[in-house]
mmCIF file of C-alpha atoms and ligand atoms in Angstrom:
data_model
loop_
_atom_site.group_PDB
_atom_site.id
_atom_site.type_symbol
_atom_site.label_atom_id
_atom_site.label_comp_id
_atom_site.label_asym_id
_atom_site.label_seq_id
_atom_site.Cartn_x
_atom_site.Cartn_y
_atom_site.Cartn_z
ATOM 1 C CA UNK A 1 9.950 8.992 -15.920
ATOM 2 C CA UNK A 2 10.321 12.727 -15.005
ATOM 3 C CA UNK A 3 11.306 13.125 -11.149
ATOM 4 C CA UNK A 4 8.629 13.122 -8.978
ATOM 5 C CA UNK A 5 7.710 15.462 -5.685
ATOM 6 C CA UNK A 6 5.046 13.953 -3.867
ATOM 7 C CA UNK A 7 3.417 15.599 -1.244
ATOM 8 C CA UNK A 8 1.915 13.653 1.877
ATOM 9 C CA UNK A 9 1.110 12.891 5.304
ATOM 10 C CA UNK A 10 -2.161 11.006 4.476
ATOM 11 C CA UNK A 11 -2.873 7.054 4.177
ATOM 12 C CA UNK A 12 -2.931 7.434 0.702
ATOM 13 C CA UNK A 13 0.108 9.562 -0.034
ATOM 14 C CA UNK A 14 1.958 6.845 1.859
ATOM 15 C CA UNK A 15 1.069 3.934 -0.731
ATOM 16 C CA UNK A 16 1.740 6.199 -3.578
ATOM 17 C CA UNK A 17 5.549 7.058 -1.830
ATOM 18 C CA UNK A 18 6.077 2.781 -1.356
ATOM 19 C CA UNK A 19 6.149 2.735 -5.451
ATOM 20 C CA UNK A 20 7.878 5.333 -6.147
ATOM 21 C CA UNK A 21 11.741 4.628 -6.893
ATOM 22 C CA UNK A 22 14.865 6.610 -5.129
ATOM 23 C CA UNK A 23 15.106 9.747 -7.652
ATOM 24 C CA UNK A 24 11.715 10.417 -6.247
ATOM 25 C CA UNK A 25 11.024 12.701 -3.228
ATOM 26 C CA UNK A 26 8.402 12.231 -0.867
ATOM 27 C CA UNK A 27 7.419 15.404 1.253
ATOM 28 C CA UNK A 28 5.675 15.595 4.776
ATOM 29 C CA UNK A 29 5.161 18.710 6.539
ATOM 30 C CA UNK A 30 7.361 17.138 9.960
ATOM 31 C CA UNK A 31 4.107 16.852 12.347
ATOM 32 C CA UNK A 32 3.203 13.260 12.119
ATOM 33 C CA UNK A 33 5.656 9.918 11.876
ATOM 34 C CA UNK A 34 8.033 9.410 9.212
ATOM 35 C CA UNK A 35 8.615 6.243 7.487
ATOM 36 C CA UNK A 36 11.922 5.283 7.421
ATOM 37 C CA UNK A 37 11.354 2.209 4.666
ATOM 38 C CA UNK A 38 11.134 3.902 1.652
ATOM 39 C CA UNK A 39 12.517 2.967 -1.551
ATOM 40 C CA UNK A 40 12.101 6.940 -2.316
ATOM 41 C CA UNK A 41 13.855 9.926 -0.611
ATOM 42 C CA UNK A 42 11.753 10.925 2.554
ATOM 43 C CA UNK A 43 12.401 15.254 3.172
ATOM 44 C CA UNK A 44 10.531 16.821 6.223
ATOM 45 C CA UNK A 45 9.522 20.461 6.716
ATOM 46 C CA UNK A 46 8.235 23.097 4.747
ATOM 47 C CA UNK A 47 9.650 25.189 2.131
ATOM 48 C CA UNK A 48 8.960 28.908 2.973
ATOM 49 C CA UNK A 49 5.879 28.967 0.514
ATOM 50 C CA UNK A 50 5.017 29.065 -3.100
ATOM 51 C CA UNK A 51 8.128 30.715 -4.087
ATOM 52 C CA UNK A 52 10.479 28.306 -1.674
ATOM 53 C CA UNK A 53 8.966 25.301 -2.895
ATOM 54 C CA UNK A 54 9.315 26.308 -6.822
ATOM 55 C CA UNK A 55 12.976 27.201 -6.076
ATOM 56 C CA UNK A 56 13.006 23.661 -4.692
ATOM 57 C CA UNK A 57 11.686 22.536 -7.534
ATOM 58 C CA UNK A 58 14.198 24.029 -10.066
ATOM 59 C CA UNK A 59 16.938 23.297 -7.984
ATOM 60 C CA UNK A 60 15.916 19.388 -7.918
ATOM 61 C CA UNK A 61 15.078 19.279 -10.950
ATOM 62 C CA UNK A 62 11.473 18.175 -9.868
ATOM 63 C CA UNK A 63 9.195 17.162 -13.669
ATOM 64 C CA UNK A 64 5.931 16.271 -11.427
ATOM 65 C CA UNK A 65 4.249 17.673 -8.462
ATOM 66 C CA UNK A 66 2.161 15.382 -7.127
ATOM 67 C CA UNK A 67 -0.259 16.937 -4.387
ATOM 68 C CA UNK A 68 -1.798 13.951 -2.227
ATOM 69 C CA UNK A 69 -1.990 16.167 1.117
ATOM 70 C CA UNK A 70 -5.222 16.071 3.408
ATOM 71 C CA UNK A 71 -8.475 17.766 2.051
ATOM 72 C CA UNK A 72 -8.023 20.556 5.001
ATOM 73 C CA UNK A 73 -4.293 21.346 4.271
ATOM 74 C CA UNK A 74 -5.339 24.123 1.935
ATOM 75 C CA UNK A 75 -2.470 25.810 1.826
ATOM 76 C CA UNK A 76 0.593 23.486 0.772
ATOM 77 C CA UNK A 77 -2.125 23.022 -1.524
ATOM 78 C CA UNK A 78 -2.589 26.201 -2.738
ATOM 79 C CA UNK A 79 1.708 26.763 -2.944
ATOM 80 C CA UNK A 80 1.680 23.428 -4.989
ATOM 81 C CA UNK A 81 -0.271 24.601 -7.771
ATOM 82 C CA UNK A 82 1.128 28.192 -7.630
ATOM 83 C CA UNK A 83 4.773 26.476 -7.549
ATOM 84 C CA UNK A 84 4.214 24.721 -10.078
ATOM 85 C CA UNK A 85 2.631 26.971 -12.483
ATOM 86 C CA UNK A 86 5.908 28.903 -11.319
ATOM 87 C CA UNK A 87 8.064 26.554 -13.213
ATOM 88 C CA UNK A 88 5.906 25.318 -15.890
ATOM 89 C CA UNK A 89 5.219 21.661 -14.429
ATOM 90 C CA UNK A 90 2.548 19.438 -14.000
ATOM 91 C CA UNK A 91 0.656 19.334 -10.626
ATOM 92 C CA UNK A 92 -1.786 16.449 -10.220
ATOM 93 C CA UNK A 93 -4.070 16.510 -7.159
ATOM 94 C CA UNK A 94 -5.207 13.374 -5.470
ATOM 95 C CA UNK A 95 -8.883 14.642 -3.598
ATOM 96 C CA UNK A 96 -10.326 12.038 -1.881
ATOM 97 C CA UNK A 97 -14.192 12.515 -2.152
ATOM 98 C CA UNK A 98 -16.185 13.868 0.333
ATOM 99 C CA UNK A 99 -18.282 11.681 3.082
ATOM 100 C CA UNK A 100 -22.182 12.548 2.005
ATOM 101 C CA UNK A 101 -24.867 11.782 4.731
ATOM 102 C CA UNK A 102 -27.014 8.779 4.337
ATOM 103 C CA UNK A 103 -30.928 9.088 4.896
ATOM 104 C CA UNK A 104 -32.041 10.117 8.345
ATOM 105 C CA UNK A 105 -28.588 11.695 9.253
ATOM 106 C CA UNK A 106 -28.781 14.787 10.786
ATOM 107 C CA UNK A 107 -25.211 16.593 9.126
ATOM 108 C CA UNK A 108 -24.973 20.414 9.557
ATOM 109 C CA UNK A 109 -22.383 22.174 7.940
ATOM 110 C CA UNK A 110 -20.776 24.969 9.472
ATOM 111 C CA UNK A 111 -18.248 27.089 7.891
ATOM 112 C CA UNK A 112 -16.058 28.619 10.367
ATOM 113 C CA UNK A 113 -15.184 27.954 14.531
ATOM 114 C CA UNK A 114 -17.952 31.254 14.940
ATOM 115 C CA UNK A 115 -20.862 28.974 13.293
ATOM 116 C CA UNK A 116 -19.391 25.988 15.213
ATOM 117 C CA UNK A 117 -19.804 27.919 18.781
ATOM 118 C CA UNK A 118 -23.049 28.156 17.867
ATOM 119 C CA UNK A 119 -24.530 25.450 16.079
ATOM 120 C CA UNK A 120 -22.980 23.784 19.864
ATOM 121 C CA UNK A 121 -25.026 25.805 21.775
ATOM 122 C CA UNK A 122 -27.794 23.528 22.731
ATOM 123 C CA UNK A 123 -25.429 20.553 23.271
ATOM 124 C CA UNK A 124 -23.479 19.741 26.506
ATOM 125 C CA UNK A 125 -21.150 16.507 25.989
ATOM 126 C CA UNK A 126 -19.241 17.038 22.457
ATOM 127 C CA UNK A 127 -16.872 14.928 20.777
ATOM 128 C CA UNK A 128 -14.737 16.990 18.572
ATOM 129 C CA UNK A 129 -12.385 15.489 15.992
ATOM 130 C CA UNK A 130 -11.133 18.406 14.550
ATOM 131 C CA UNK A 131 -7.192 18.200 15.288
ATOM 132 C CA UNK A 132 -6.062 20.834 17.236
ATOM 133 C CA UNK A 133 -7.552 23.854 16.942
ATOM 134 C CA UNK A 134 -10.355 23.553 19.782
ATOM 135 C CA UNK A 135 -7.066 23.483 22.072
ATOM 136 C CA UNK A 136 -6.757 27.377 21.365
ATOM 137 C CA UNK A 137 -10.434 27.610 22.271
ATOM 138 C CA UNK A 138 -10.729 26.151 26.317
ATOM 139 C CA UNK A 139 -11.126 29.139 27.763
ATOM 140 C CA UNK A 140 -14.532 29.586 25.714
ATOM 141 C CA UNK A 141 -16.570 26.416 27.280
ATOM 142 C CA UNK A 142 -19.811 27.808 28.056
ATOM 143 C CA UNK A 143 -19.683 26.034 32.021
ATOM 144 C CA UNK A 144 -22.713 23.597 30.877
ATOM 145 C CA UNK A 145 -20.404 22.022 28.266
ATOM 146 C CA UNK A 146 -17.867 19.206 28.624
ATOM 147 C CA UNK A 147 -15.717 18.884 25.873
ATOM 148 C CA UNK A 148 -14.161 15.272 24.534
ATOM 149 C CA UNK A 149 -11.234 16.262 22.267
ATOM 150 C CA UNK A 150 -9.673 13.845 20.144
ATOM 151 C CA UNK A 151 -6.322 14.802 18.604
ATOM 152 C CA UNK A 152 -3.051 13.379 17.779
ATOM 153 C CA UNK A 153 -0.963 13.937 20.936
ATOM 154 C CA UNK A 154 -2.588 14.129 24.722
ATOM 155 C CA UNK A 155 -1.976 17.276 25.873
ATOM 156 C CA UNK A 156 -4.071 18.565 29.179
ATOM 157 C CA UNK A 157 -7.149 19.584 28.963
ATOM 158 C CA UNK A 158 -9.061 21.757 32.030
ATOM 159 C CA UNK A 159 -12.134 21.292 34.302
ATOM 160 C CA UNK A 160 -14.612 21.016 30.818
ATOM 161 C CA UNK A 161 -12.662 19.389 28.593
ATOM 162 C CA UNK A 162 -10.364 16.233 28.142
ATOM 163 C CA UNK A 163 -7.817 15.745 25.437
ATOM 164 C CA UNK A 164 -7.941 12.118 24.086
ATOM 165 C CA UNK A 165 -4.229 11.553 22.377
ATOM 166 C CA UNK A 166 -4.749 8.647 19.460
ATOM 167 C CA UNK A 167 -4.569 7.985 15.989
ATOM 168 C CA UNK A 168 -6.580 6.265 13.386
ATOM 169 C CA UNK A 169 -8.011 3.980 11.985
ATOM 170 C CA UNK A 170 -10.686 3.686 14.354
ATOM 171 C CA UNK A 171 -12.406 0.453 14.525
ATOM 172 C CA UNK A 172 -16.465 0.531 15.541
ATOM 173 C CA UNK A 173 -16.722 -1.018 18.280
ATOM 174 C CA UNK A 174 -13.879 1.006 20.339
ATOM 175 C CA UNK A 175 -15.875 3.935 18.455
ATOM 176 C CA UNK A 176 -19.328 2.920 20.150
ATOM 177 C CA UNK A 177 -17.353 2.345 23.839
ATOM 178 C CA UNK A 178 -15.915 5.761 23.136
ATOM 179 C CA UNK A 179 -19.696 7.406 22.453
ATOM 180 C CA UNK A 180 -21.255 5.473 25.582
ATOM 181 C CA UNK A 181 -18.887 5.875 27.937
ATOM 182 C CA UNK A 182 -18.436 10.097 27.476
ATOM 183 C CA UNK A 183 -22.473 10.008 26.356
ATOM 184 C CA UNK A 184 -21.548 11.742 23.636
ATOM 185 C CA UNK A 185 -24.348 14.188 22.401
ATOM 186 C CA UNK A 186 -22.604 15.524 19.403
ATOM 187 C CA UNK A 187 -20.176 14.836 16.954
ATOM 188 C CA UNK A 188 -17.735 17.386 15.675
ATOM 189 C CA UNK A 189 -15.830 16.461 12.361
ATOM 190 C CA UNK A 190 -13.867 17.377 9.155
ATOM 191 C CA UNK A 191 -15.324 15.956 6.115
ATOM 192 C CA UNK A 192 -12.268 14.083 5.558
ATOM 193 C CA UNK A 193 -13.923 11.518 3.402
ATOM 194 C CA UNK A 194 -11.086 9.139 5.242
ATOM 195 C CA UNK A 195 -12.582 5.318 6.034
ATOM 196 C CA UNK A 196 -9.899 5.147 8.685
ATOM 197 C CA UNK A 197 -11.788 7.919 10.335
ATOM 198 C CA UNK A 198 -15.129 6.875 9.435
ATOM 199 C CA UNK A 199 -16.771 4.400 11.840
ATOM 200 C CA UNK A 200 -17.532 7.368 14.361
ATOM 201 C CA UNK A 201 -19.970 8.626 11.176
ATOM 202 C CA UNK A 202 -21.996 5.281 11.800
ATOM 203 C CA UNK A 203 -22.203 5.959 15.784
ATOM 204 C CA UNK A 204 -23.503 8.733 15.193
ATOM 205 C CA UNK A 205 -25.698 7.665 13.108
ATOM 206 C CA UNK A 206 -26.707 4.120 15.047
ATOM 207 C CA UNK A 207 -27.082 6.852 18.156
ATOM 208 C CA UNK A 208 -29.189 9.813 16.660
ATOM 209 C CA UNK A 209 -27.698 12.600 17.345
ATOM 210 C CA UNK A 210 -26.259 15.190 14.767
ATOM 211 C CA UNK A 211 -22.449 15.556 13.619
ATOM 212 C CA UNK A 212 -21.588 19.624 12.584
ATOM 213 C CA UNK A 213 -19.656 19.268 9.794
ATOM 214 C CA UNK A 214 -16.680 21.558 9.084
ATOM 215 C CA UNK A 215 -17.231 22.671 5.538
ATOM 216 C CA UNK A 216 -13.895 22.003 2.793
ATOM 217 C CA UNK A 217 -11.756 24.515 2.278
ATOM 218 C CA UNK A 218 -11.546 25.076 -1.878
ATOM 219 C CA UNK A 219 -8.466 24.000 -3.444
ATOM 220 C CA UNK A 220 -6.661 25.317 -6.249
ATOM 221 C CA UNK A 221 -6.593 23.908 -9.665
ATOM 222 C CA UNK A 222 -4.384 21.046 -10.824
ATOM 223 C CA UNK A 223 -3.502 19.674 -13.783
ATOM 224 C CA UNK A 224 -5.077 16.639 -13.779
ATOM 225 C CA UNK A 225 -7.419 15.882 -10.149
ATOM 226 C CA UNK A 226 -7.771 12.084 -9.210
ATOM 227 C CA UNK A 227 -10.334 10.305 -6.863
ATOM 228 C CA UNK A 228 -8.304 7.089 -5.922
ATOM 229 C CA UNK A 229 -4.919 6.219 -5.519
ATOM 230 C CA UNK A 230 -5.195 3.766 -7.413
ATOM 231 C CA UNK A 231 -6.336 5.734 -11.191
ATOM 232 C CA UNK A 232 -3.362 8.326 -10.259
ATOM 233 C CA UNK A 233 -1.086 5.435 -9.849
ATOM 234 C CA UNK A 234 -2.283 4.162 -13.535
ATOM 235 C CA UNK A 235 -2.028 7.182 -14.656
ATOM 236 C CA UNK A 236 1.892 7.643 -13.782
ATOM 237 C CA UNK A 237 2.928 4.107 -15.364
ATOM 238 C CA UNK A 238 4.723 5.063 -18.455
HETATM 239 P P1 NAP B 1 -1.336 23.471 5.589
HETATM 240 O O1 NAP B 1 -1.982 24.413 6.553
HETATM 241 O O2 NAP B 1 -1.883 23.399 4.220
HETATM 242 O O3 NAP B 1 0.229 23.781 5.456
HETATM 243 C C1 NAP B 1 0.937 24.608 6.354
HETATM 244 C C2 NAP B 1 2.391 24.605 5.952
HETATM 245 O O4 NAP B 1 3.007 23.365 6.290
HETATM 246 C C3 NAP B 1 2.610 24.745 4.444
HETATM 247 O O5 NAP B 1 2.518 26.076 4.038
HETATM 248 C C4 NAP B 1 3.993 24.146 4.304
HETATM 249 O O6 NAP B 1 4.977 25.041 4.788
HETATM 250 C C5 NAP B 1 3.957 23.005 5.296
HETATM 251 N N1 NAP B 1 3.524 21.748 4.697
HETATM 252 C C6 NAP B 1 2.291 21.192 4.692
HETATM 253 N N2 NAP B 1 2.292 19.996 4.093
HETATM 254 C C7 NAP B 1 3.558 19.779 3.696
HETATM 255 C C8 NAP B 1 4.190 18.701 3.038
HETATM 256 N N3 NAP B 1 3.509 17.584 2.669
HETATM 257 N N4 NAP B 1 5.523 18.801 2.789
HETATM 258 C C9 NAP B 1 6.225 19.896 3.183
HETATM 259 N N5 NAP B 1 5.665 20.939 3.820
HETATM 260 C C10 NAP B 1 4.352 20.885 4.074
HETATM 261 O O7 NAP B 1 -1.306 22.015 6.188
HETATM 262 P P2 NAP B 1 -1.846 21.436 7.591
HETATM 263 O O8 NAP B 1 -3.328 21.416 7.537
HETATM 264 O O9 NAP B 1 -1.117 22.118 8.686
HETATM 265 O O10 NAP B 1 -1.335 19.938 7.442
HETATM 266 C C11 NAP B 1 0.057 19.671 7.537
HETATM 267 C C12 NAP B 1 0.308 18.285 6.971
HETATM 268 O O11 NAP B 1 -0.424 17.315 7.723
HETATM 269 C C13 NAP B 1 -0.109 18.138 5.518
HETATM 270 O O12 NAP B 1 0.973 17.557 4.836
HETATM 271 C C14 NAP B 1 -1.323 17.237 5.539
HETATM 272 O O13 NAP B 1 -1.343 16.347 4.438
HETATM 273 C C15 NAP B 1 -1.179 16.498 6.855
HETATM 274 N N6 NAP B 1 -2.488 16.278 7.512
HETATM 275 C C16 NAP B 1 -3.333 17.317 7.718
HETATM 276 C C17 NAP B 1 -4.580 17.092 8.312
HETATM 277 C C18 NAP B 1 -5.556 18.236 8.507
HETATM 278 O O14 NAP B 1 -6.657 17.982 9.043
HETATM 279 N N7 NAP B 1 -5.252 19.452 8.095
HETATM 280 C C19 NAP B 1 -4.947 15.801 8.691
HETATM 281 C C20 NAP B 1 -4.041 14.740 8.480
HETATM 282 C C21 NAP B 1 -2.819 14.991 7.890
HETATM 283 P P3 NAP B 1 5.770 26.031 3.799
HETATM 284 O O15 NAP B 1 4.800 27.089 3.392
HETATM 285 O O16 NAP B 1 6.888 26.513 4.667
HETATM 286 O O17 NAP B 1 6.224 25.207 2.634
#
């Protein structure tokens, strides 16, 4: 089997590194936990880009790029197919579909934080589960807003906003204490098309109000694209 890179820090990147043997590398960016019972080699941090990550490559004598990083991470994305065109290699591309609104849902896609702000506008108590990047935007909370924000690490907040630190999955009933108890009035998402993410989607829904939708970034493309970790993992036995 040619040595594989696989790139992660997603659920399903995580059960395709446990069968994986120890010529095999499995690559997280250094932000979330890293598993320390791997059969595989576990590396953390980036590598400076395309062109650092094909000289990686090369120098490991990497056969397979396996790109099974979150939907939003366009970028390592983007260096894994140029790195690997680079070097003449295979990338395959696990993309997890998309989440698609069910009748009566009231979903509206926004492409950028400027459509966000105001697509908010008429809303006062938001939950956003975005990650980070609302953090860099406190200072903006139009005074009749408070903001719920819902990211990895709890970090402080100000006077219209709280910062919830916790990580998935989320179950549904700590999903509909969470909506009652901040009266949520919006959600604010990713399409992440995760179901360890995806009980808030039925709150939303049981509660009737609308969820602004980040629109997906567009990725590069691969070599071969896979829906499930399972038909990428049937595709790699020999
Ligand atoms: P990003 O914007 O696409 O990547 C930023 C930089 O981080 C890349 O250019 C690369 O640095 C480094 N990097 C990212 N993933 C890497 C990996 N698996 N191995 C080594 N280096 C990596 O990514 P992001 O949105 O910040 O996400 C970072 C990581 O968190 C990803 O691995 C992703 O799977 C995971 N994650 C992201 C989200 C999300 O919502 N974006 C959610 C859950 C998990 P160099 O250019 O220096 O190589």
């Amino acid at each position: 089997m040619k040595r594989i890179l696989l790139l992660g820090g997603v659920t399903e990147a995580l059960a395709i590194a446990r069968t994986l043997g120890p010529e095999h590398i499995y690559s997280l960016a250094g932000i979330g936990r890293v598993p320390t019972d791997l059969d595989c080699q576990v590396r953390v941090g980036g590598y400076g880009g395309a062109e650092g990550l094909a000289a990686f490559i090369r120098a490991e004598g990497i056969g397979l790029l396996i790109d099974a990083t979150h939907p939003y991470a366009a970028q390592i994305s983007h260096n894994a197919a140029t790195a690997a065109r680079m070097t003449g290699i295979g990338c395959w591309a696990l993309r997890r579909p998309a989440w698609a609104p069910q009748p009566g849902d009231d979903w509206r896609e926004v492409a950028d934080w400027t459509e966000l702000t105001r697509a908010l506008a008429p809303f006062q108590r938001p939950l956003f589960t975005l990650g980070r990047e609302p953090l860099q935007h406190l200072q903006e909370i139009p005074a009749q807003q408070f903001w719920t924000l819902r990211a990895l690490e709890t970090v402080p907040g100000n006077e219209h906003c709280e910062v919830i630190g916790a990580r998935g999955p989320f179950n549904l009933e700590d999903e509909r204490a969470l909506f009652e108890r901040r009266q949520i009035d919006v959600l604010v998402s990713k399409n992440s098309g995760s179901g360890a993410t995806e009980p808030k989607l039925q709150v939303a829904r049981e509660r009737g109000i609308p969820v602004l939708i980040l629109k997906r970034p567009a990725l590069a493309a691969v070599t071969r694209s896979f829906d499930s970790t399972q038909a990428l993992l049937q595709a790699l036995v020999p």
